[in-house]
XYZ file of C-alpha atoms in Angstrom:
671
model
C 44.115 137.668 85.228
C 45.968 140.693 84.107
C 44.423 143.374 81.601
C 46.563 142.002 78.954
C 45.211 138.258 78.898
C 41.477 139.690 79.196
C 42.144 142.047 76.087
C 43.840 139.240 74.278
C 40.830 136.645 74.860
C 37.834 139.778 73.975
C 40.293 139.538 70.655
C 39.835 135.751 70.361
C 36.201 135.823 71.130
C 35.472 138.703 67.891
C 37.973 136.421 65.837
C 36.047 133.127 66.652
C 33.315 131.951 63.696
C 30.360 131.918 66.969
C 30.339 135.584 67.831
C 30.715 136.901 63.997
C 27.417 134.684 63.950
C 25.629 135.918 66.587
C 26.818 139.508 65.958
C 25.742 139.635 62.805
C 22.278 138.448 64.201
C 22.039 141.333 65.875
C 23.591 143.674 63.437
C 20.689 142.523 61.102
C 17.828 142.669 63.572
C 18.649 146.796 64.085
C 19.090 147.638 61.291
C 15.017 145.837 60.875
C 13.988 147.514 63.815
C 15.455 151.073 63.224
C 13.899 151.151 59.988
C 10.768 150.147 61.206
C 11.182 152.493 64.102
C 11.149 155.163 61.416
C 8.293 154.371 59.352
C 6.199 154.577 63.013
C 7.226 157.683 63.045
C 6.574 158.820 59.396
C 3.164 157.267 60.275
C 2.257 159.451 63.167
C 4.159 162.530 61.845
C 1.469 162.379 58.632
C -1.363 161.764 60.944
C -0.114 164.777 62.695
C -0.045 167.062 59.039
C -3.486 165.707 58.119
C -5.358 166.876 61.812
C -3.571 169.843 61.080
C -4.846 170.795 58.280
C -1.717 170.892 56.119
C -1.630 167.714 53.754
C -4.742 167.453 51.733
C -5.907 164.114 49.948
C -4.498 163.648 46.283
C -8.456 163.900 45.319
C -9.215 167.439 47.010
C -5.587 168.375 45.342
C -7.061 167.968 42.003
C -10.333 168.744 42.629
C -8.542 172.063 43.532
C -6.368 171.820 40.512
C -9.277 171.262 38.106
C -11.352 174.246 39.553
C -8.134 176.484 38.994
C -8.519 175.870 35.634
C -12.383 176.018 35.372
C -12.095 179.759 36.929
C -8.557 180.399 34.091
C -9.836 178.571 31.261
C -11.325 182.135 29.821
C -7.823 183.886 30.727
C -6.528 181.085 29.148
C -8.902 181.056 25.750
C -8.601 184.683 25.095
C -5.019 184.355 25.940
C -4.638 181.996 22.963
C -7.251 184.057 21.012
C -4.315 186.728 21.111
C -1.660 184.723 20.270
C -3.737 183.947 17.186
C -4.058 179.993 18.504
C -7.362 179.765 16.552
C -8.721 177.222 18.861
C -11.633 177.112 20.611
C -11.926 177.514 24.478
C -13.127 173.884 25.355
C -9.108 172.991 23.697
C -8.186 175.714 26.090
C -9.679 174.195 29.103
C -8.122 170.502 27.986
C -4.542 172.275 27.747
C -5.099 174.375 30.628
C -6.210 171.338 33.107
C -3.306 169.467 31.787
C -0.703 171.658 32.782
C -2.758 171.946 36.457
C -2.704 168.482 36.392
C 0.762 168.354 36.291
C 1.211 170.644 39.658
C -1.053 167.804 41.127
C 1.557 164.886 40.180
C 3.910 167.069 41.784
C 1.942 167.474 44.819
C 1.503 162.911 45.113
C 5.196 162.776 43.804
C 5.980 165.144 46.875
C 4.251 163.095 49.596
C 5.102 160.252 48.324
C 8.666 161.522 49.316
C 7.749 162.292 52.137
C 6.093 159.486 53.000
C 8.775 157.336 52.184
C 11.150 155.143 54.287
C 14.034 155.094 51.642
C 15.889 157.088 53.141
C 16.000 155.570 56.217
C 16.327 152.004 54.853
C 19.665 153.060 52.482
C 21.378 154.365 55.985
C 20.747 151.443 57.752
C 21.750 148.893 55.375
C 24.675 150.546 54.269
C 25.288 151.147 58.325
C 24.725 146.993 58.070
C 27.221 146.608 55.697
C 29.690 148.112 57.310
C 29.406 147.348 60.827
C 29.001 143.338 58.907
C 32.412 143.926 57.659
C 33.542 145.062 60.457
C 32.246 142.328 62.264
C 34.039 139.334 59.321
C 36.904 141.678 59.525
C 37.094 140.194 63.040
C 37.186 144.074 65.005
C 34.076 143.657 66.195
C 34.750 144.317 69.756
C 37.456 146.900 68.742
C 35.090 148.695 66.646
C 32.383 148.790 69.774
C 34.708 150.294 71.912
C 36.235 152.987 69.818
C 32.743 154.194 68.650
C 31.773 153.902 72.885
C 34.631 155.939 73.476
C 33.478 158.761 70.290
C 29.832 158.752 71.532
C 31.170 159.309 74.901
C 33.200 162.875 73.647
C 30.597 163.544 70.835
C 26.800 162.880 71.972
C 27.847 165.794 75.338
C 28.773 168.183 72.936
C 25.545 167.986 70.692
C 22.963 167.907 73.670
C 25.273 171.096 75.474
C 23.083 173.661 74.067
C 25.511 174.944 71.955
C 25.233 175.113 68.407
C 28.890 175.936 68.485
C 29.234 172.674 70.678
C 26.932 171.207 68.930
C 28.625 171.364 65.543
C 31.891 169.821 67.315
C 30.014 167.135 68.360
C 28.537 166.065 65.022
C 32.142 166.596 63.411
C 33.738 164.617 66.322
C 30.885 161.736 65.662
C 31.219 161.899 61.781
C 35.608 162.140 61.621
C 35.388 158.424 63.289
C 32.514 157.086 61.635
C 33.899 157.938 58.377
C 37.843 157.163 59.509
C 36.281 153.446 61.179
C 34.579 153.001 57.908
C 38.035 154.269 56.016
C 40.220 152.148 57.876
C 38.063 148.742 57.667
C 37.998 149.310 54.251
C 41.100 149.081 53.314
C 41.882 146.404 55.672
C 38.745 144.891 53.547
C 40.550 145.787 50.532
C 43.981 144.032 51.248
C 41.455 140.396 51.976
C 39.855 140.859 48.556
C 43.578 140.872 46.847
C 44.524 138.250 48.430
C 45.331 136.396 45.635
C 48.568 134.821 44.616
C 51.128 135.882 41.797
C 53.306 138.615 41.870
C 50.357 141.472 40.541
C 47.985 140.447 43.539
C 51.364 140.633 46.076
C 52.560 143.911 44.777
C 48.794 145.845 44.597
C 48.044 143.865 48.264
C 51.583 145.605 49.329
C 51.154 149.025 48.196
C 47.154 148.600 50.350
C 49.213 148.357 53.354
C 52.253 150.812 52.771
C 49.414 153.486 52.101
C 48.508 153.398 55.650
C 52.278 152.950 57.057
C 53.128 156.010 54.683
C 52.657 159.411 56.862
C 51.928 161.814 54.338
C 48.966 159.723 53.481
C 47.606 159.468 56.678
C 47.987 163.069 56.663
C 45.437 163.482 53.254
C 43.070 160.484 54.809
C 42.522 163.277 57.723
C 42.643 165.965 55.594
C 39.804 164.369 53.492
C 37.702 163.153 56.468
C 37.634 166.653 58.292
C 36.736 168.209 55.057
C 33.390 165.840 54.453
C 32.662 166.343 57.873
C 33.208 169.631 58.899
C 31.972 171.125 55.407
C 28.266 170.244 56.554
C 28.402 173.460 59.163
C 29.966 176.329 57.036
C 26.433 176.347 54.994
C 24.570 179.565 55.907
C 21.496 177.917 58.180
C 19.228 181.513 56.487
C 20.066 180.672 52.623
C 17.434 178.741 50.513
C 17.513 175.458 51.225
C 18.166 174.636 47.220
C 21.837 176.884 47.726
C 22.514 174.892 50.715
C 21.894 171.466 48.785
C 23.598 172.876 45.817
C 26.407 174.390 48.327
C 26.788 171.314 49.431
C 26.961 169.139 46.748
C 29.869 171.846 44.810
C 32.252 171.384 47.791
C 31.810 168.545 49.993
C 31.997 166.501 46.681
C 34.533 168.824 44.865
C 37.231 169.030 47.667
C 37.938 165.681 48.252
C 38.384 165.209 44.851
C 40.716 167.191 44.518
C 42.275 165.881 47.625
C 42.096 161.976 46.257
C 43.403 162.908 42.778
C 46.460 164.556 44.650
C 47.003 161.261 47.069
C 46.777 159.040 43.964
C 49.550 161.100 42.625
C 51.609 160.874 45.628
C 51.220 157.421 46.207
C 51.908 156.418 42.655
C 54.849 158.309 43.091
C 56.279 157.450 46.262
C 55.534 153.788 46.034
C 57.577 153.143 43.145
C 60.394 155.928 43.948
C 60.720 155.250 47.787
C 61.178 151.684 47.145
C 63.995 152.485 44.734
C 65.485 154.790 47.538
C 65.518 152.030 49.901
C 66.767 149.877 47.839
C 63.336 147.529 48.273
C 63.236 147.065 44.402
C 66.465 145.234 44.423
C 64.835 142.258 45.808
C 61.278 141.973 44.058
C 62.886 142.529 40.891
C 65.587 140.077 41.649
C 62.469 137.847 42.449
C 59.900 136.279 39.118
C 58.238 139.067 39.136
C 58.196 141.009 35.154
C 58.635 144.682 34.639
C 54.512 144.507 32.971
C 53.756 142.343 36.581
C 55.059 144.862 38.784
C 53.461 148.111 37.196
C 50.265 146.418 36.807
C 50.049 145.526 40.742
C 51.678 149.396 41.941
C 48.531 151.124 39.654
C 46.199 148.180 41.223
C 47.147 149.029 44.535
C 46.922 152.878 44.317
C 43.540 152.286 42.039
C 42.250 150.726 45.254
C 43.402 153.252 47.788
C 42.122 155.860 45.933
C 38.382 154.330 45.186
C 38.293 153.415 49.209
C 39.001 157.031 50.168
C 36.559 157.917 47.131
C 33.930 155.330 48.872
C 34.035 156.547 52.298
C 33.964 160.549 51.363
C 31.248 159.945 48.664
C 28.095 157.798 51.028
C 29.147 161.014 53.992
C 28.254 163.336 51.236
C 25.397 161.302 50.107
C 24.017 161.039 53.448
C 24.246 163.847 55.097
C 22.791 165.287 51.408
C 19.825 163.261 52.228
C 19.380 164.940 55.685
C 19.559 168.345 53.614
C 16.649 167.269 51.462
C 14.124 165.978 54.080
C 14.760 169.808 55.945
C 12.177 172.112 55.595
C 12.921 174.299 52.593
C 11.700 177.762 52.511
C 8.173 178.495 52.645
C 7.166 174.917 54.350
C 6.224 173.641 57.645
C 7.906 170.308 57.448
C 9.319 168.843 54.411
C 7.368 168.700 51.166
C 4.661 170.479 52.783
C 3.889 174.084 51.772
C 2.669 176.986 54.889
C -0.465 177.922 54.315
C -0.699 180.642 51.641
C 2.548 180.046 49.827
C 2.205 177.761 46.547
C 2.501 173.627 46.369
C 5.369 172.666 45.732
C 7.515 175.906 46.987
C 10.107 177.240 44.472
C 12.879 176.199 47.091
C 11.219 172.718 46.932
C 11.021 172.682 43.073
C 14.420 173.552 42.443
C 16.209 171.271 44.292
C 13.286 168.150 43.323
C 13.169 168.667 39.824
C 16.599 170.741 39.031
C 19.474 169.884 41.899
C 18.406 166.322 43.490
C 17.476 164.370 39.964
C 18.868 163.044 36.323
C 17.817 165.860 34.160
C 18.220 166.541 30.048
C 18.288 169.444 29.295
C 17.114 171.098 25.975
C 18.088 174.727 24.979
C 15.876 176.823 22.474
C 17.017 175.905 18.998
C 17.143 179.686 18.082
C 19.977 178.633 14.790
C 17.194 176.603 13.519
C 17.160 176.208 9.584
C 19.293 179.463 10.178
C 22.621 177.830 8.658
C 23.082 179.378 5.915
C 21.914 182.743 6.865
C 25.029 182.579 8.883
C 27.359 181.052 6.564
C 26.196 183.677 3.822
C 26.525 186.729 5.522
C 29.908 185.509 7.647
C 31.440 184.961 3.689
C 29.802 188.560 2.791
C 31.804 190.201 5.883
C 35.008 188.312 5.379
C 35.081 189.511 1.808
C 34.718 192.866 2.870
C 37.229 193.123 5.321
C 40.208 191.110 3.558
C 39.263 193.082 -0.161
C 42.269 193.961 -2.175
C 44.599 191.699 0.559
C 46.709 189.789 0.149
C 46.985 187.668 3.464
C 48.498 183.973 4.778
C 45.573 181.324 4.395
C 45.818 180.926 8.403
C 44.836 184.331 9.028
C 41.917 184.193 6.242
C 40.514 180.916 8.525
C 41.588 183.069 11.241
C 39.249 185.987 10.003
C 36.304 183.686 9.090
C 35.974 181.877 12.026
C 36.187 185.326 14.143
C 33.479 186.863 11.823
C 31.331 183.114 12.178
C 31.495 184.032 15.697
C 30.652 187.892 15.488
C 27.333 187.123 13.277
C 26.705 184.293 15.505
C 26.802 186.794 18.742
C 24.147 189.155 16.970
C 21.943 186.205 15.128
C 21.790 185.394 19.115
C 20.898 188.017 20.973
C 18.351 189.655 18.347
C 16.625 186.002 18.898
C 16.232 186.609 22.259
C 15.657 189.506 22.811
C 11.795 190.709 22.751
C 10.450 194.627 22.636
C 7.733 195.598 24.880
C 4.606 193.504 24.454
C 5.789 192.105 21.283
C 6.299 188.203 21.433
C 8.214 185.647 19.869
C 8.272 181.886 19.068
C 11.006 179.169 20.385
C 11.021 175.330 20.006
C 12.643 172.965 22.339
C 12.931 169.433 20.096
C 13.968 165.964 20.960
C 11.401 165.643 24.004
C 9.518 163.018 22.439
C 11.118 160.757 25.845
C 9.752 163.557 28.070
C 6.106 162.807 26.574
C 6.373 158.989 26.375
C 6.996 159.715 30.343
C 4.384 161.276 31.624
C 5.767 162.892 34.732
C 6.392 167.079 34.788
C 9.023 169.051 32.664
C 10.291 172.267 34.262
C 10.888 175.330 32.512
C 14.059 177.347 33.358
C 14.065 181.034 32.319
C 16.514 184.097 33.490
C 15.316 187.660 32.220
C 17.629 190.188 31.768
C 16.473 194.067 30.946
C 17.986 197.472 31.834
C 20.522 196.891 34.364
C 18.637 194.406 36.180
C 17.306 196.166 39.173
C 17.419 193.228 41.936
C 14.187 195.124 42.910
C 12.789 194.690 40.007
C 10.417 192.299 38.506
C 9.010 191.301 35.057
C 5.485 189.588 33.918
C 6.370 187.310 30.998
C 3.158 185.292 29.345
C 4.311 181.217 28.332
C 1.489 180.639 24.909
C 1.735 177.393 24.129
C -0.286 175.010 21.458
C -3.530 175.109 22.110
C -3.826 178.414 24.083
C -2.168 177.866 26.985
C -1.469 180.998 27.960
C 0.588 180.838 31.379
C 2.321 184.060 33.111
C 4.806 184.608 35.577
C 6.251 187.064 37.771
C 10.206 186.755 37.641
C 12.852 188.570 38.750
C 15.718 189.971 37.021
C 18.785 188.925 36.296
C 17.669 185.611 38.476
C 16.523 182.193 37.530
C 13.121 181.388 37.944
C 11.188 178.146 36.870
C 7.711 176.550 36.088
C 6.272 173.286 35.942
C 4.843 172.017 32.765
C 2.638 169.012 31.738
C 4.538 166.264 29.456
C 1.188 166.732 27.060
C 2.338 169.728 26.310
C 4.896 168.463 23.697
C 3.684 167.814 20.369
C 3.467 164.597 18.578
C 6.558 164.738 16.938
C 8.653 165.757 20.506
C 8.262 169.270 19.970
C 7.675 171.883 22.361
C 6.339 175.162 20.750
C 5.448 178.156 22.420
C 5.118 181.875 22.380
C 6.726 184.344 24.972
C 5.084 187.865 25.371
C 7.338 190.678 26.687
C 4.255 191.407 28.959
C 1.159 190.104 30.693
C -0.876 189.278 27.802
C -3.937 188.645 30.457
C -3.996 192.265 31.377
C -2.441 193.592 28.391
C -0.136 195.450 30.243
C 3.469 195.920 28.996
C 6.719 195.687 30.725
C 8.405 198.773 30.773
C 11.974 198.017 28.414
C 13.439 195.361 26.045
C 13.812 191.638 27.706
C 16.350 189.695 26.773
C 17.190 185.725 27.470
C 20.637 185.312 28.184
C 22.856 182.490 26.267
C 21.723 179.026 28.571
C 18.735 181.169 29.349
C 16.057 179.397 28.655
C 15.793 175.343 29.116
C 12.921 173.044 29.474
C 14.759 170.021 31.259
C 12.901 166.596 33.010
C 13.699 163.679 34.588
C 15.413 160.621 33.283
C 15.897 159.050 36.550
C 17.346 159.714 40.761
C 19.761 161.413 42.606
C 20.738 158.011 44.057
C 22.017 156.647 40.457
C 23.081 159.979 38.979
C 25.613 160.048 42.408
C 26.263 156.721 41.770
C 27.181 157.236 37.972
C 29.450 160.817 38.842
C 31.322 159.010 41.406
C 32.085 155.746 38.858
C 33.157 158.545 36.537
C 35.388 160.129 39.378
C 36.945 157.218 39.621
C 37.917 156.727 35.987
C 39.419 159.830 36.627
C 41.881 159.097 39.438
C 42.456 155.129 37.767
C 44.012 157.234 35.007
C 46.154 159.460 37.213
C 47.655 157.001 39.455
C 49.120 155.572 35.885
C 50.499 159.138 35.277
C 51.925 159.423 38.318
C 53.673 155.243 38.773
C 54.737 155.963 34.765
C 56.855 159.566 35.579
C 58.200 157.342 38.942
C 59.765 154.492 36.937
C 61.973 157.458 35.435
C 62.370 160.158 37.181
C 63.391 161.061 40.854
C 59.747 161.910 43.528
C 59.963 165.697 43.370
C 60.310 165.790 39.570
C 57.746 163.066 39.447
C 55.489 165.000 41.515
C 55.899 168.041 39.401
C 55.970 166.188 36.754
C 52.369 164.500 37.295
C 51.193 167.534 38.765
C 51.523 168.793 36.124
C 50.014 166.858 33.875
C 47.006 166.582 36.337
C 46.656 170.409 36.118
C 46.485 170.546 31.985
C 44.149 167.573 31.817
C 41.715 169.500 33.947
C 42.089 172.423 32.535
C 42.249 171.017 28.605
C 38.640 172.168 27.908
C 39.477 176.197 28.496
C 43.011 175.889 26.818
C 40.586 174.367 23.958
C 38.616 177.646 23.686
C 41.315 179.580 24.449
C 43.108 178.517 21.434
C 40.506 179.512 18.928
C 41.538 183.197 19.502
C 44.970 182.516 19.617
C 46.135 183.407 16.010
C 49.086 183.192 14.789
C 48.491 185.781 12.569
C 47.076 189.119 13.355
C 45.259 191.739 11.869
C 47.381 193.496 8.554
C 49.145 189.910 8.093
C 51.909 190.236 11.372
C 53.154 186.882 11.694
C 54.264 186.084 15.409
C 56.302 183.066 15.414
C 56.547 182.392 19.080
C 53.013 181.700 19.096
C 53.940 178.329 16.893
C 55.171 176.223 19.652
C 52.773 177.329 22.011
C 50.380 176.528 19.868
C 52.198 173.092 19.605
C 52.816 172.378 22.660
C 49.189 173.210 23.417
C 47.160 170.748 20.560
C 48.333 167.695 21.803
C 47.042 168.510 25.317
C 43.686 169.171 24.261
C 43.468 165.836 21.346
C 44.740 163.949 24.497
C 42.553 165.032 27.365
C 39.998 166.553 26.163
C 37.634 163.433 27.248
C 39.039 163.867 30.392
C 38.333 167.431 30.793
C 34.644 166.857 29.189
C 33.707 164.618 31.912
C 32.793 166.922 34.852
C 31.088 164.331 36.983
C 30.824 167.231 39.663
C 29.679 169.771 37.750
C 27.100 167.301 36.114
C 25.945 166.412 39.892
C 26.074 169.684 40.922
C 23.270 171.334 38.312
C 21.310 168.050 38.416
C 22.265 166.831 35.032
C 22.351 163.323 34.226
C 25.270 161.083 33.651
C 24.541 158.221 31.617
C 26.267 155.022 31.619
C 26.902 155.720 28.134
C 29.138 158.452 28.939
C 30.341 156.362 31.926
C 31.156 153.595 29.284
C 32.909 155.723 26.919
C 35.134 157.354 29.431
C 35.726 154.157 30.915
C 37.082 153.188 26.852
C 38.824 156.503 26.963
C 40.789 156.524 30.024
C 41.461 152.836 29.163
C 42.954 153.137 25.935
C 45.858 155.602 27.502
C 45.980 153.073 30.963
C 47.027 150.986 28.750
C 49.155 153.330 26.318
C 51.159 154.370 29.911
C 51.305 151.187 30.704
C 53.442 149.899 27.921
C 55.497 152.670 28.146
C 56.477 152.508 32.089
C 57.154 148.570 31.596
C 59.145 148.979 29.071
C 61.870 151.820 31.018
C 60.985 149.537 33.773
C 62.862 146.492 31.995
C 65.784 148.580 30.270
C 66.770 150.404 33.406
C 70.282 149.511 35.689
C 68.200 149.283 38.395
C 71.303 148.027 40.820
C 73.239 151.296 39.663
C 70.191 153.641 41.083
C 70.710 154.965 44.753
C 67.894 157.313 45.215
C 69.948 160.248 46.102
């Protein structure tokens, strides 16, 4: 039997139902075995850590916390009395134990994360799902050979002992896995679009065409190389929280940009190239209506973009989980601090409660009950500035706006500044959900003083209701954080605290006035898990890609490919920068001091204002930014984005369909 005959025989074998059933059983067994093996390894490591004395039982941790509470209750009570809290030492001790219990709950939570096999189960589950998809597409043996060849190249590099060659080996393996997953997913999408009718046929043709177009292959290769290569440009000596945040920033931002450019390029090319090649003539002579043609093209481009986004986002998610389970600064292993280090360490606290989470944050309510004061001061200064002047109404409005901004900024600066040894009260409202959840909160703050000497540290005292006084030492100009018990929140959902510029227990004040910058004093609490937040962020990104796809298709219906691309990319940049444009318009006045009118600014504002109104919901969605900052991307936000995108897509679809219906396609040469 010749080699060609053997290849055909193997292809027939992988297409058979018997082979697919056997392969399914093997894949499921291997996935379950991998999870069990990982769980056994985890249990063995846990026992080794316990025997080494690095892991304490929950009871001893709780006892240590309560012991610390007994030792510090006198200081807390004294601090509370100094703050004018007017409560007894017993209340102060109870409040302090609640604060220390938040640390105990964090220790227990981190212990469960350390012992959990959830990441391994998720990895095995998704890997098994991709493998089953490949098998039932009839490509099981083909992919097995490809994986074997890639493993034969990558594994010797990984085991070479050289860090550089090891990174190359990991990149080769990552590129192979991502490329194979994308190819399988694109083929599966083509199968899923196998319905009858012109819309499904056109969409299926777009998916097939995306693989044939060389420009699409270039984008796919760049995307996969970016995702596989980003992990190896991280600085291994930097704190783990910076590595995680940097990887999330570039690992999600760069692929999104490339996918957006791919969506615009493919949406313009799939219409323009068919017109230029006269393929569109044959399509439109069949019983295909204009709206069906446009809808089919849009569905096809959205499916290709979604497939590529799914593959790259899966790679980013799994490497993020890998980074998460590496030792942070001050840890012997993940979630286990070195002797003498706090538990949890600041690095681990930032990772779990500020980055890899879904949190809601509340800034200090600085302007509570100050609205009338701001408006009165704004009116007084405006009248003084415009006294005895006759100016247009537009100039008066601009003056009032600038004056209001100045008054607000001055009030904010005064409220957030604290003299040495002095104190100020702050309130955070809307925290009823955090109190009911029972999970520890995080206070995040940043202190500015003098020139923000990075080698200088200030001691700051936070006094809460009930006499709880917590002293923290923080570097100037850098964010610091500390855990807080949800019991510190009042039943009405308000957290009240007093901040002292100095160490209240010792009575030593800091040398200079300190201040919190805008946004430099916030309380956050987790409302969900990172995995769910990640899925919602990717859904929001895909919605944005769907809108870009329809923009490109609409431009291609009446413009040549270069011009359509220029228009589509310009609209994309305008949509992404709509928020910045809105803030810029606030200071771009048509009438300046002295009543001078700049008439050339009127057309600029006339162009910019519709862009802001149209694309602000798109620009303010910011799924990547919120994901990197650990802020929650709720389903309500995704739903609102879907409604806005749906309305815009429907309007563009109607416009593109109308253009296609009225265009003389037979006269178009494509040149």
